[in-house]
Coordinates of C-alpha atoms and ligand atoms in Angstrom, one line a residue:
M1 CA 99.5 4.7 -85.6
R2 CA 100.3 8.1 -87.3
L3 CA 97.7 10.1 -88.4
S4 CA 99.0 10.4 -92.3
A5 CA 98.4 6.7 -92.1
L6 CA 95.0 6.6 -90.5
L7 CA 94.0 9.4 -92.8
A8 CA 94.9 7.2 -95.6
L9 CA 93.2 4.7 -93.9
A10 CA 89.8 6.3 -93.8
A11 CA 90.2 7.9 -97.0
I12 CA 89.4 4.6 -98.5
A13 CA 86.8 3.3 -96.7
L14 CA 84.9 6.7 -96.0
P15 CA 82.2 8.4 -98.4
S16 CA 83.3 11.5 -99.9
S17 CA 80.7 13.0 -101.7
A18 CA 76.6 12.9 -100.8
A19 CA 76.0 10.9 -104.3
E20 CA 78.4 8.2 -102.3
A21 CA 76.4 8.4 -99.2
A22 CA 73.4 7.8 -100.6
Q23 CA 75.1 4.1 -100.0
D24 CA 73.3 4.5 -96.4
P25 CA 74.4 1.3 -94.3
Y26 CA 71.4 1.3 -92.1
S27 CA 68.9 1.9 -95.2
Y28 CA 67.7 -0.2 -98.0
A29 CA 67.1 2.4 -100.0
E30 CA 68.8 3.6 -103.4
P31 CA 68.4 6.6 -103.6
D32 CA 70.5 7.3 -106.5
K33 CA 67.6 5.4 -108.6
V34 CA 64.8 6.9 -107.5
R35 CA 63.7 10.0 -104.4
V36 CA 60.5 10.0 -102.5
R37 CA 61.0 13.9 -103.1
H38 CA 56.4 14.0 -101.0
V39 CA 54.9 12.2 -98.3
D40 CA 50.9 11.8 -97.7
L41 CA 49.6 10.2 -95.3
D42 CA 46.4 9.3 -94.4
L43 CA 46.4 7.9 -90.8
A44 CA 43.4 6.2 -88.1
L45 CA 44.9 5.8 -84.4
D46 CA 43.2 2.8 -83.0
F47 CA 44.3 2.9 -79.1
P48 CA 42.2 -0.5 -78.0
A49 CA 44.5 -2.2 -80.9
R50 CA 47.7 -0.5 -80.2
T51 CA 48.4 0.3 -84.8
I52 CA 48.3 3.0 -86.5
A53 CA 46.1 1.4 -90.3
G54 CA 45.4 4.0 -93.0
T55 CA 48.0 4.6 -96.8
V56 CA 50.8 6.8 -97.3
T57 CA 51.3 8.3 -100.9
L58 CA 54.8 8.6 -102.0
E59 CA 55.7 10.9 -104.7
L60 CA 58.7 9.7 -106.9
D61 CA 61.0 12.0 -108.0
W62 CA 63.4 8.9 -110.7
R63 CA 66.9 9.8 -111.2
E64 CA 66.8 6.9 -113.4
A65 CA 66.2 7.7 -117.4
R66 CA 63.6 5.0 -118.5
A67 CA 65.5 4.0 -121.2
D68 CA 68.0 2.8 -118.4
M69 CA 65.9 0.8 -116.5
P70 CA 65.2 -2.4 -116.0
A71 CA 62.0 -3.7 -117.7
A72 CA 60.8 -3.1 -114.0
G73 CA 62.0 -0.8 -112.2
T74 CA 62.1 -1.6 -108.3
L75 CA 61.4 1.4 -105.7
S76 CA 62.8 -0.3 -102.3
L77 CA 61.9 1.4 -99.2
D78 CA 62.8 0.5 -95.3
T79 CA 60.3 -1.3 -93.4
R80 CA 59.4 -2.7 -90.1
D81 CA 57.4 -4.9 -88.3
L82 CA 54.7 -3.5 -90.3
T83 CA 52.0 -5.1 -92.0
I84 CA 51.8 -4.0 -96.0
E85 CA 48.5 -4.4 -97.2
R86 CA 48.2 -3.7 -100.5
V87 CA 50.7 -1.1 -103.4
E88 CA 49.0 0.7 -106.0
A89 CA 50.7 3.1 -108.7
L90 CA 48.4 6.1 -108.6
D91 CA 48.3 8.5 -111.8
D92 CA 47.7 12.0 -112.5
A93 CA 43.4 10.9 -112.9
G94 CA 43.8 8.9 -108.7
H95 CA 42.9 5.4 -110.5
A96 CA 45.0 3.4 -108.8
Q97 CA 46.6 0.2 -110.7
A98 CA 48.4 -2.7 -108.2
L99 CA 51.7 -3.1 -107.7
S100 CA 53.4 -6.6 -106.8
Y101 CA 55.5 -6.4 -104.2
T102 CA 57.6 -8.6 -102.2
L103 CA 58.5 -7.7 -98.4
A104 CA 61.8 -9.7 -97.6
A105 CA 62.3 -11.3 -94.2
P106 CA 63.7 -9.3 -91.6
D107 CA 67.2 -7.9 -90.6
A108 CA 67.4 -7.6 -86.9
E109 CA 69.0 -4.3 -87.2
L110 CA 67.3 -3.1 -90.4
G111 CA 64.3 -4.2 -90.4
S112 CA 62.8 -5.9 -94.5
R113 CA 63.5 -4.2 -97.5
L114 CA 60.0 -3.8 -99.6
G115 CA 60.7 -4.5 -102.8
I116 CA 57.7 -2.9 -105.3
A117 CA 57.6 -3.6 -109.0
A118 CA 56.8 -0.5 -109.8
P119 CA 57.1 -0.6 -114.1
G120 CA 57.1 2.9 -116.0
Q121 CA 58.2 5.3 -112.7
P122 CA 55.2 5.7 -111.2
V123 CA 55.3 8.7 -110.2
R124 CA 52.5 8.4 -106.9
V125 CA 52.8 5.1 -105.5
R126 CA 50.4 4.3 -102.2
I127 CA 51.2 2.2 -99.9
A128 CA 47.9 0.6 -97.4
Y129 CA 49.7 -0.5 -93.9
R130 CA 49.4 -0.9 -90.4
T131 CA 52.3 -1.1 -87.4
A132 CA 52.6 -3.2 -84.7
P133 CA 52.3 -2.9 -81.4
T134 CA 55.1 -3.5 -81.0
A135 CA 56.4 -1.0 -83.8
S136 CA 60.3 0.3 -82.1
G137 CA 59.8 3.7 -83.2
L138 CA 55.8 4.2 -81.2
Q139 CA 55.0 4.3 -77.1
W140 CA 51.4 3.5 -76.5
L141 CA 50.5 4.0 -72.9
D142 CA 47.1 2.7 -71.3
R143 CA 45.9 6.4 -69.5
Q144 CA 46.8 5.2 -66.2
Q145 CA 50.6 5.4 -67.3
T146 CA 50.2 9.1 -68.0
A147 CA 49.9 12.0 -65.0
D148 CA 46.1 13.5 -65.3
K149 CA 44.7 9.8 -66.2
Q150 CA 41.9 11.2 -68.6
A151 CA 43.3 9.1 -71.7
P152 CA 45.9 7.3 -73.4
F153 CA 48.9 8.1 -75.3
L154 CA 51.1 7.5 -77.9
F155 CA 54.6 9.3 -79.3
S156 CA 56.7 8.1 -81.6
Q157 CA 60.5 8.2 -82.0
S158 CA 61.8 8.3 -85.3
Q159 CA 66.1 8.4 -84.4
S160 CA 68.1 7.1 -86.0
I161 CA 66.0 4.4 -87.5
H162 CA 62.4 3.8 -86.4
A163 CA 60.3 5.4 -88.9
R164 CA 60.2 2.8 -91.2
S165 CA 58.5 1.3 -87.4
W166 CA 55.8 3.1 -88.1
I167 CA 56.2 4.8 -92.2
P168 CA 57.0 2.9 -95.0
L169 CA 59.7 5.3 -96.2
Q170 CA 63.1 5.9 -97.2
D171 CA 64.6 6.1 -94.2
T172 CA 68.1 7.9 -94.6
P173 CA 69.0 11.0 -93.5
A174 CA 70.5 11.2 -97.2
V175 CA 67.1 11.9 -99.2
R176 CA 64.1 14.7 -98.0
F177 CA 61.0 15.4 -98.8
S178 CA 58.5 17.5 -97.6
Y179 CA 54.7 15.9 -96.3
A180 CA 50.9 16.2 -95.3
A181 CA 49.4 14.1 -93.3
R182 CA 46.1 13.6 -91.6
V183 CA 45.6 12.1 -88.9
R184 CA 42.4 10.0 -87.3
A185 CA 41.5 10.3 -83.7
A186 CA 39.0 8.9 -81.5
Q187 CA 37.2 13.0 -79.7
G188 CA 39.3 14.5 -77.3
I189 CA 42.7 13.3 -78.4
T190 CA 44.8 16.0 -79.9
V191 CA 47.5 14.7 -82.3
L192 CA 50.6 16.7 -82.5
M193 CA 52.8 16.1 -85.8
S194 CA 56.7 17.6 -86.7
A195 CA 54.6 20.1 -89.3
L196 CA 52.3 22.8 -89.2
R197 CA 49.4 22.3 -87.3
Q198 CA 45.7 22.6 -90.1
P199 CA 42.5 23.2 -89.1
A200 CA 40.9 20.1 -87.8
Q201 CA 37.5 18.6 -89.3
G202 CA 35.8 16.7 -87.8
E203 CA 37.6 13.7 -86.2
V204 CA 40.5 14.6 -89.0
Q205 CA 43.3 16.5 -88.1
G206 CA 45.8 18.2 -90.3
F207 CA 49.1 19.0 -90.6
S208 CA 51.9 20.3 -93.6
Q209 CA 55.6 20.4 -93.0
P210 CA 56.1 22.0 -96.4
Q211 CA 59.8 22.1 -96.3
P212 CA 62.2 19.1 -97.3
I213 CA 63.1 16.9 -94.2
P214 CA 64.6 13.8 -92.9
S215 CA 62.4 10.7 -92.5
Y216 CA 64.3 10.3 -88.6
L217 CA 62.3 14.2 -88.2
M218 CA 58.9 12.7 -88.6
A219 CA 56.9 12.1 -85.8
I220 CA 53.9 11.8 -84.2
A221 CA 52.3 12.3 -80.7
A222 CA 48.3 12.1 -79.5
G223 CA 46.9 12.2 -75.8
A224 CA 44.8 14.2 -74.2
L225 CA 46.7 17.7 -74.4
A226 CA 46.7 21.5 -73.7
E227 CA 48.6 24.4 -75.3
Q228 CA 49.6 27.6 -73.4
A229 CA 51.8 30.0 -75.8
T230 CA 55.2 30.7 -74.0
S231 CA 55.2 34.4 -76.7
K232 CA 53.8 34.9 -80.0
R233 CA 55.1 31.9 -82.3
T234 CA 56.1 29.7 -79.7
A235 CA 54.4 27.8 -76.5
V236 CA 53.8 24.6 -74.4
W237 CA 52.0 21.5 -75.0
A238 CA 51.8 19.3 -72.5
E239 CA 48.7 17.1 -70.3
P240 CA 46.6 20.3 -68.5
S241 CA 48.2 19.7 -64.9
Q242 CA 51.9 20.4 -65.9
V243 CA 51.3 22.5 -68.7
A244 CA 51.4 25.9 -66.5
A245 CA 54.5 24.9 -65.0
A246 CA 56.4 23.6 -67.7
A247 CA 55.4 27.1 -69.6
R248 CA 57.3 29.0 -66.6
E249 CA 60.6 27.1 -66.5
F250 CA 60.5 27.4 -70.5
S251 CA 59.7 31.1 -70.2
D252 CA 62.6 31.6 -71.7
I253 CA 62.3 30.4 -75.3
E254 CA 62.1 33.6 -77.1
A255 CA 65.0 35.3 -75.8
M256 CA 66.6 32.2 -77.1
M257 CA 65.5 32.4 -80.1
R258 CA 66.3 35.6 -80.9
T259 CA 69.7 35.4 -79.8
T260 CA 69.7 32.4 -81.9
E261 CA 68.4 34.4 -85.4
Q262 CA 71.2 37.2 -84.3
L263 CA 73.8 34.5 -84.9
Y264 CA 72.5 32.5 -87.8
G265 CA 70.6 34.0 -89.7
P266 CA 66.1 33.6 -89.1
Y267 CA 64.6 31.0 -88.0
R268 CA 62.9 29.2 -90.7
W269 CA 60.5 26.8 -89.8
G270 CA 57.2 29.4 -89.2
R271 CA 56.4 27.8 -85.0
Y272 CA 58.3 26.4 -82.6
D273 CA 56.8 24.2 -79.7
M274 CA 57.6 22.3 -77.8
L275 CA 55.5 19.1 -76.3
V276 CA 56.7 17.6 -72.4
L277 CA 55.8 13.7 -72.7
P278 CA 55.3 10.9 -70.2
P279 CA 58.8 10.2 -68.6
S280 CA 59.1 6.7 -70.1
F281 CA 60.2 9.6 -73.2
P282 CA 63.6 7.6 -74.0
F283 CA 65.2 10.8 -74.3
G284 CA 65.9 14.4 -72.6
G285 CA 64.3 15.8 -75.9
M286 CA 64.1 15.6 -79.8
E287 CA 63.9 17.8 -82.3
N288 CA 61.1 16.6 -84.6
P289 CA 60.1 20.7 -86.6
E290 CA 58.3 22.8 -85.2
M291 CA 57.2 20.2 -82.5
T292 CA 60.8 19.9 -80.1
F293 CA 59.5 16.7 -77.6
L294 CA 60.9 17.2 -74.0
T295 CA 61.1 14.8 -71.6
P296 CA 59.7 16.5 -68.1
T297 CA 62.7 15.7 -66.2
V298 CA 64.1 19.3 -67.6
I299 CA 61.3 20.4 -65.8
A300 CA 63.0 21.3 -62.9
G301 CA 61.5 24.1 -61.0
D302 CA 64.8 27.0 -61.1
K303 CA 65.2 26.4 -65.2
S304 CA 68.7 24.5 -64.2
L305 CA 68.1 22.2 -67.2
V306 CA 67.5 24.4 -69.7
S307 CA 70.2 23.9 -72.1
V308 CA 68.5 20.5 -73.5
V309 CA 65.7 23.0 -74.8
A310 CA 68.3 25.7 -76.3
H311 CA 70.1 22.2 -77.8
E312 CA 66.9 21.2 -79.5
L313 CA 66.3 24.7 -80.9
A314 CA 70.0 25.2 -82.0
H315 CA 68.9 21.7 -83.7
S316 CA 66.5 24.2 -85.6
W317 CA 69.5 25.6 -87.3
S318 CA 72.1 22.6 -87.2
G319 CA 70.4 19.0 -87.5
N320 CA 67.4 20.0 -89.8
L321 CA 68.8 23.0 -91.4
V322 CA 71.8 21.6 -92.5
T323 CA 71.6 18.4 -92.0
S324 CA 74.5 14.5 -91.9
A325 CA 73.7 12.8 -94.9
T326 CA 74.2 9.7 -93.0
W327 CA 74.8 8.6 -89.3
R328 CA 78.6 8.4 -89.2
D329 CA 78.2 12.0 -90.0
I330 CA 75.9 12.5 -86.9
W331 CA 78.4 14.9 -85.3
L332 CA 77.4 17.5 -87.7
N333 CA 73.7 17.3 -86.2
E334 CA 75.1 16.9 -82.4
G335 CA 78.7 18.8 -82.4
F336 CA 77.0 21.7 -84.6
T337 CA 74.3 21.5 -82.4
T338 CA 75.7 21.4 -78.3
Y339 CA 78.4 24.3 -79.6
V340 CA 75.0 26.3 -80.7
E341 CA 73.7 25.6 -77.3
N342 CA 76.0 27.1 -75.5
R343 CA 76.2 30.1 -77.3
I344 CA 72.3 30.1 -76.1
V345 CA 72.8 29.6 -72.9
E346 CA 76.0 31.9 -72.6
A347 CA 73.5 35.3 -74.6
V348 CA 70.3 34.6 -72.4
Y349 CA 72.3 33.2 -69.0
G350 CA 75.6 34.3 -68.6
K351 CA 79.0 33.7 -69.6
T352 CA 79.9 31.4 -65.9
Q353 CA 76.5 29.2 -66.3
A354 CA 77.7 28.7 -70.2
D355 CA 81.3 27.8 -69.0
E356 CA 80.4 25.4 -66.4
E357 CA 78.2 23.8 -68.1
F358 CA 80.8 22.6 -70.8
V359 CA 83.4 22.0 -68.5
V360 CA 81.2 19.4 -67.0
A361 CA 80.7 18.1 -70.4
A362 CA 84.2 18.2 -71.4
G363 CA 84.8 16.6 -67.4
E364 CA 82.4 13.3 -68.8
L365 CA 83.3 13.1 -72.3
R366 CA 87.3 12.4 -70.5
H367 CA 85.8 9.4 -68.6
K368 CA 83.4 8.3 -71.4
M369 CA 86.5 8.3 -73.8
Q370 CA 88.4 5.6 -71.8
S371 CA 86.0 3.3 -72.2
L372 CA 85.4 3.4 -76.3
S373 CA 87.2 2.1 -78.9
E374 CA 89.4 4.3 -81.7
N375 CA 87.4 4.3 -84.4
Q376 CA 84.3 5.7 -81.9
Q377 CA 86.5 8.3 -80.6
R378 CA 86.5 9.6 -84.0
L379 CA 84.9 12.0 -85.3
A380 CA 83.8 11.5 -88.4
P381 CA 84.6 7.0 -87.1
V382 CA 84.9 4.2 -90.1
P383 CA 81.6 3.2 -91.4
R384 CA 80.4 -0.2 -90.7
E385 CA 82.0 -1.1 -87.9
V386 CA 79.1 0.5 -86.2
G387 CA 75.3 0.9 -85.2
A388 CA 73.3 3.5 -86.4
D389 CA 72.6 4.4 -82.9
D390 CA 76.6 3.8 -81.7
A391 CA 77.8 6.8 -83.0
L392 CA 76.0 9.2 -80.9
T393 CA 78.4 9.1 -78.0
D394 CA 79.6 11.9 -76.2
V395 CA 82.4 12.4 -78.8
A396 CA 80.0 13.3 -81.4
Y397 CA 78.1 15.8 -78.8
V398 CA 81.2 17.1 -77.2
K399 CA 84.1 16.6 -79.0
G400 CA 82.4 18.0 -82.4
A401 CA 81.5 20.9 -80.4
W402 CA 85.0 21.3 -78.6
F403 CA 86.4 21.4 -82.1
L404 CA 84.2 24.6 -83.1
R405 CA 84.9 25.9 -80.0
F406 CA 88.6 25.5 -81.7
L407 CA 88.3 26.9 -84.5
E408 CA 85.9 30.2 -82.9
A409 CA 89.5 30.6 -80.3
R410 CA 91.7 30.7 -83.3
F411 CA 89.7 33.1 -86.0
G412 CA 87.8 34.9 -83.2
R413 CA 84.1 35.8 -82.4
V414 CA 83.3 38.1 -85.2
V415 CA 85.0 35.9 -88.2
F416 CA 83.5 32.3 -86.6
D417 CA 80.4 33.5 -86.2
A418 CA 79.7 35.0 -89.4
Y419 CA 81.5 31.8 -90.9
L420 CA 79.0 29.8 -89.7
R421 CA 75.6 31.2 -90.8
D422 CA 77.2 31.4 -93.9
Y423 CA 77.6 27.8 -93.4
F424 CA 73.8 27.2 -92.6
D425 CA 72.9 29.5 -94.9
H426 CA 74.6 27.4 -98.1
F427 CA 73.9 24.4 -96.9
A428 CA 70.2 25.2 -96.0
F429 CA 67.4 21.9 -96.2
Q430 CA 70.8 19.8 -97.8
S431 CA 72.1 16.4 -96.2
I432 CA 76.0 16.8 -96.2
T433 CA 79.0 14.9 -94.9
T434 CA 81.8 15.9 -93.4
E435 CA 84.2 15.7 -96.5
Q436 CA 81.8 18.3 -97.5
M437 CA 81.5 20.3 -93.9
L438 CA 85.4 20.4 -94.9
D439 CA 85.9 21.1 -98.5
Y440 CA 83.5 24.4 -97.2
L441 CA 85.4 24.8 -94.2
R442 CA 89.0 24.7 -95.9
A443 CA 87.8 27.4 -98.7
N444 CA 85.7 29.5 -96.6
L445 CA 87.1 29.6 -93.5
V446 CA 91.5 28.5 -92.8
D447 CA 92.2 29.0 -96.4
R448 CA 90.5 32.8 -96.2
H449 CA 92.5 33.2 -92.9
P450 CA 95.8 32.0 -93.5
G451 CA 98.3 31.5 -90.4
K452 CA 95.6 31.0 -87.8
V453 CA 95.1 26.8 -88.2
D454 CA 97.2 24.2 -90.2
W455 CA 94.7 22.1 -91.6
D456 CA 96.3 19.1 -90.4
Q457 CA 94.9 19.7 -86.9
V458 CA 91.5 20.4 -88.5
E459 CA 91.6 16.3 -89.7
Q460 CA 93.9 15.9 -86.2
W461 CA 90.4 16.8 -85.1
V462 CA 87.9 14.6 -87.3
Y463 CA 90.0 11.9 -87.9
A464 CA 91.8 11.0 -84.9
P465 CA 91.1 9.0 -81.6
G466 CA 90.9 10.8 -78.5
L467 CA 91.1 14.1 -77.7
P468 CA 94.4 16.9 -79.7
E469 CA 96.3 19.2 -77.5
S470 CA 94.9 21.9 -78.3
A471 CA 91.6 21.3 -77.2
T472 CA 91.5 23.8 -74.0
L473 CA 88.7 24.6 -71.2
P474 CA 87.6 27.6 -69.9
A475 CA 88.7 28.2 -66.4
V476 CA 85.8 28.1 -63.7
A477 CA 86.4 29.5 -61.0
A478 CA 83.6 28.1 -58.4
F479 CA 84.7 24.8 -60.2
T480 CA 88.1 24.9 -58.4
A481 CA 86.7 25.2 -55.1
I482 CA 85.3 22.5 -55.5
D483 CA 87.9 20.7 -55.9
T484 CA 89.6 21.5 -53.0
A485 CA 86.8 20.9 -50.6
R486 CA 86.1 17.8 -52.9
A487 CA 89.5 16.7 -52.0
A488 CA 89.7 18.2 -48.8
F489 CA 86.2 16.0 -48.0
L490 CA 87.9 13.0 -49.3
H491 CA 90.9 13.4 -47.6
G492 CA 88.5 12.9 -44.6
T493 CA 90.4 16.7 -43.6
L494 CA 86.7 18.2 -44.4
G495 CA 83.1 17.5 -42.7
A496 CA 80.1 16.6 -45.3
A497 CA 78.7 19.2 -43.5
A498 CA 80.7 21.5 -43.3
L499 CA 81.2 21.7 -47.7
P500 CA 80.1 24.7 -49.0
G501 CA 77.4 23.3 -50.4
G502 CA 74.2 25.4 -50.0
D503 CA 76.3 27.8 -52.0
W504 CA 76.4 25.5 -55.3
N505 CA 74.0 25.9 -57.9
T506 CA 72.8 23.3 -59.7
H507 CA 75.5 22.8 -62.5
E508 CA 78.2 23.5 -59.6
W509 CA 76.6 20.2 -57.9
L510 CA 77.1 18.0 -60.7
Y511 CA 80.6 18.9 -61.1
F512 CA 81.1 18.1 -57.2
L513 CA 79.3 14.8 -58.1
D514 CA 80.8 13.4 -61.9
H515 CA 84.4 14.6 -59.5
L516 CA 83.9 11.7 -56.5
P517 CA 85.0 8.3 -56.8
E518 CA 82.7 5.3 -58.4
A519 CA 82.2 3.9 -55.7
P520 CA 83.3 5.7 -52.4
T521 CA 83.2 4.7 -48.8
L522 CA 79.8 3.5 -47.2
V523 CA 80.8 6.3 -44.5
Q524 CA 82.0 9.1 -46.9
V525 CA 78.0 8.3 -48.6
Q526 CA 76.4 8.1 -45.8
A527 CA 78.0 11.5 -44.4
L528 CA 77.1 12.8 -48.1
D529 CA 73.8 12.0 -47.9
A530 CA 73.1 12.8 -44.2
A531 CA 73.6 16.5 -44.7
W532 CA 72.9 17.3 -47.8
R533 CA 69.7 14.3 -48.8
L534 CA 71.3 13.9 -51.8
A535 CA 69.1 10.4 -53.0
R536 CA 66.2 12.6 -52.2
S537 CA 67.2 15.4 -54.7
S538 CA 64.2 16.2 -57.3
N539 CA 66.9 16.5 -59.7
A540 CA 66.8 14.7 -62.3
E541 CA 70.8 15.0 -63.1
I542 CA 72.0 15.0 -59.1
G543 CA 69.8 11.7 -58.7
M544 CA 72.1 10.0 -62.1
R545 CA 75.1 11.7 -60.5
W546 CA 74.4 10.2 -57.0
L547 CA 72.7 7.7 -56.6
P548 CA 74.6 4.9 -59.0
R549 CA 77.6 5.7 -56.2
A550 CA 75.6 5.1 -53.4
I551 CA 74.3 1.7 -54.8
R552 CA 78.5 1.0 -55.4
A553 CA 79.6 2.3 -51.7
G554 CA 77.2 -0.8 -50.4
D555 CA 74.3 1.7 -49.1
S556 CA 71.1 -0.3 -49.2
S557 CA 69.4 2.2 -47.9
A558 CA 69.9 4.1 -51.0
W559 CA 67.9 1.3 -52.7
P560 CA 64.5 2.5 -52.4
A561 CA 65.3 5.3 -53.2
A562 CA 67.1 4.0 -56.7
R563 CA 64.5 1.7 -58.2
A564 CA 61.6 4.6 -57.2
Y565 CA 64.4 6.7 -59.6
M566 CA 64.0 4.0 -62.1
L567 CA 60.7 2.6 -62.6
R568 CA 60.1 7.1 -63.1
I569 CA 62.3 7.8 -65.7
G570 CA 62.5 6.3 -68.5
R571 CA 64.6 8.6 -69.9
M572 CA 67.9 6.0 -71.0
K573 CA 70.6 8.5 -70.2
L574 CA 69.9 8.5 -66.3
T575 CA 68.3 5.2 -65.9
L576 CA 70.7 2.7 -67.4
P577 CA 73.5 4.0 -65.1
V578 CA 71.0 2.9 -62.5
Y579 CA 70.6 -0.8 -63.7
R580 CA 74.5 -0.4 -64.0
A581 CA 74.8 -0.2 -60.7
F582 CA 72.8 -2.3 -59.4
A583 CA 74.0 -5.0 -61.6
S584 CA 77.5 -4.8 -60.3
T585 CA 76.2 -6.8 -57.2
P586 CA 74.9 -10.4 -57.5
A587 CA 72.4 -9.1 -55.0
G588 CA 71.1 -5.8 -56.5
L589 CA 71.3 -7.3 -59.9
A590 CA 68.8 -9.5 -58.8
Y591 CA 67.1 -6.4 -56.6
A592 CA 67.2 -4.6 -60.1
E593 CA 65.6 -7.3 -62.2
T594 CA 62.7 -8.0 -59.9
A595 CA 61.6 -3.9 -60.6
Y596 CA 61.9 -4.7 -64.4
A597 CA 59.9 -8.0 -64.5
A598 CA 57.3 -6.0 -62.2
H599 CA 57.3 -3.0 -64.6
Q600 CA 58.9 -3.5 -68.1
A601 CA 55.6 -3.0 -70.2
E602 CA 55.5 0.2 -68.8
Y603 CA 59.1 1.8 -70.5
H604 CA 59.7 2.7 -73.9
P605 CA 60.9 -0.3 -76.5
L606 CA 64.1 1.8 -76.9
T607 CA 64.6 1.7 -72.7
R608 CA 63.3 -2.0 -72.6
Q609 CA 66.1 -3.5 -74.8
A610 CA 68.1 -0.9 -74.0
I611 CA 67.9 -2.0 -69.9
E612 CA 67.7 -6.1 -70.8
K613 CA 71.1 -5.3 -72.1
V614 CA 72.8 -4.4 -69.4
L615 CA 70.8 -6.6 -67.0
R616 CA 72.1 -9.6 -70.2
K617 CA 75.4 -8.3 -69.9
A618 CA 75.4 -8.5 -65.7
H619 CA 75.2 -11.8 -66.4
A620 CA 77.4 -13.2 -68.7
Q621 CA 80.2 -11.6 -66.6
P622 CA 79.0 -11.7 -63.4
E623 CA 81.5 -10.5 -61.3
A624 CA 82.9 -7.5 -63.4
T625 CA 83.7 -4.3 -61.5
P626 CA 81.9 -1.2 -62.1
Ligands
BES1 N1 68.1 13.9 -81.9 C1 68.7 14.4 -80.1 C2 68.5 12.4 -80.1 C3 68.5 11.4 -80.3 C4 69.8 11.0 -80.8 C5 67.8 10.6 -80.3 C6 70.3 10.1 -81.4 C7 67.7 9.4 -81.0 C8 68.8 9.3 -81.4 C9 68.7 15.3 -79.6 O1 68.9 16.2 -80.2 C10 70.1 15.1 -77.9 O2 70.6 15.4 -78.6 N2 68.8 14.8 -77.0 C11 69.6 15.2 -75.8 C12 70.0 16.6 -75.4 C13 70.9 17.0 -74.6 C14 72.2 16.4 -75.2 C15 70.9 18.1 -74.0 C16 69.4 13.9 -75.1 O3 68.7 13.5 -75.5 O4 69.8 13.5 -74.0
ZN2 ZN1 70.9 16.7 -80.5

C-alpha cells in the first residue's frame, strides 16, 4: 500500500485529540463525563485469605453540567473479580448516603463494569470492596517461595489493565489522580507503594502520592523487607539476604539520575527507590513512581544488566511525567524511554556499551518483526485490532527509540536534547496521544529547522509497517569481529574453544548468541557448551538465548538446566522462550507440561496465562516448527 493511502486509512481510525482518546477501548470509564482526581485508600492485607479488603474513596471532577445530566448520573468504573460490598456518597461533613449500583457480567478481557447511580454529582464516592485470591494484578507468595522464608510476600503489577483487579477505578491512562493510602498489615510486614512513605501509626502504614498519576502506576508490595541507601534520595529495598548485593549492583543510580536531570530537567518525584522482587516477578522492571519494581534476574553480579534500571528511571520523564493517553500510544512511553535509557547508559558506562546494547536490541527487533502483522509493525497501530498488551512489542520499544535516534542524527544533539527537554516540560503530568506529540514535534522541531527532515519521513516512521531506510545503526567494531568468528565456527573452520569468547563482555556474548541459527546442529551446541559452559551461565539473558537453542538442537542434556531455569524465573520475556522451545517437539512438550503442572502455583497469574497459551498452541499444531 502507498504511504498516503495508508495514512488516509489510519486517519479514520485514530484518535486525533485528547478528548477522543478519552474513549479508551480497554476501559469502561467515561472521562468526558467525570474524572477521578484523587484516590484515598484504606486497606487491610489478609495473607492467609489472600485478599485485600477495605475502602476506596474517589474524589470526582464532574465534567457534565448538572443541567445536562439525566435524572440520575452514572459513574462507570472498571473492576475485575472484585466483590463490592457497599457504595456510598459522602457529603462535606462526611455523612454517608448509600448509592445503588450494578456490577455487570464480566468481559474476559475488560472485567466487569461497575455502574454507580450518582444523583446530584457527589464529589466523593466511597466503595467498600475486597479482592479475589486470584486477582490478575496481584501475586501472593507463601513464605517458602521467598528468598529468606521469613514471611509471606505480596506484590502488584497493574500495567496494563490490572489495577482494576485490586482497586475499583477509572482504569485508563487518560485519567490522572493523586492518591493517599493507609494499609494495615501484620507485624514484621513492610508495605511499600508507588508513593512517598509516611510515618507508620501502629499497624497502619501510610503513603502519599501528591502528583497526578495514571492508574497503571498504582502499586503495592509487602513482605519482610530491608532498606539500604544508595544515595541521599535513592535506596534499594529487598529481602534482607539480598539487599547488599542489590545495593552494589545498583550503586550507579545517583549518577544515572544526575545525567538524566542534566539532559531533561529536574527529577520531579522526590525520592527514587527500587524494590527487588522475588523471581516470579513477570517483568524486568516496572516504573512505579518513587518505587521501581525490579526482577532479581538483573542482579548479575557485574552490573551487566543494569540498563533495566536506567530504563525504569528514564520513565520518570517519559511515561510517568508525559504519559501515553491510550495503550495504542504506548510507544510514547516505551520508545522514548528506550532512547533515554540508552543516553543514560552512554553517559554512565560509555558509548561502546550503549551502542552494543542498541545494536543487540535492533537485531532482536528485525528478527521479531518478521512474525508481526503489518499493523503490529506500526509505532502507532490502528487500535482495537490489538489487545491492551499487544502494542507492547519490540516495535514500541526499539523502533520507537530508533525513530528518536533518527531525529537526533538529523537535528544534532544540541538541538534535539533541548527539544526533548522542552517536550517533557510542556506536557508534564499530562496524558497525550501520538498525534499531540506529532503536532508539537512539527511546530517546535521540524518546522523550526527546515531542510533537515521531510514530514513524510516522520509519518513513515510513525504510521508505516517495517523499518524505513533512514534506520541506520552505529558500527561496533567488536561485533564485526564476532560476526567473523561466528561464521568461521559455523563453517567448521574454527573450533568452539578457539573462539575469543574469554574477551567478550555480556553484550558481546548476547550478540554472538542472537545470531546463531535458531536450531544449531547438535554437534555445534555440544561443542559450544563444552568450551563455554553456557547452559550453566548464571546470567539470565545468556540463558534465555542459549537454552532454547540447545533444546531445538536436540541436546537433551540441557533439559534439566532448562527446567531449573524456567521454574526459577517467572519473568515472561526470559521463561517463555524456553517453554516455546520445549513445545516444538512432542517429547519436549510433555516434559515442559509435567514441570509446569508441578509448579504452576508458584508463577504469577500473568505468567501462568502466557505459559498456558504456549502449551495450548503447541497441542493445537503439534508439528509446528519453531
Ligand atoms: N512498563 C514496562 C513494563 C510493562 C510493559 C509491564 C507493559 C506491563 C505491560 C517497563 O518499563 C519495561 O519496559 N520493562 C522491560 C525492561 C526493559 C525493556 C529494560 C521489561 O520488563 O523487560
Ligand atoms: Zn518501559
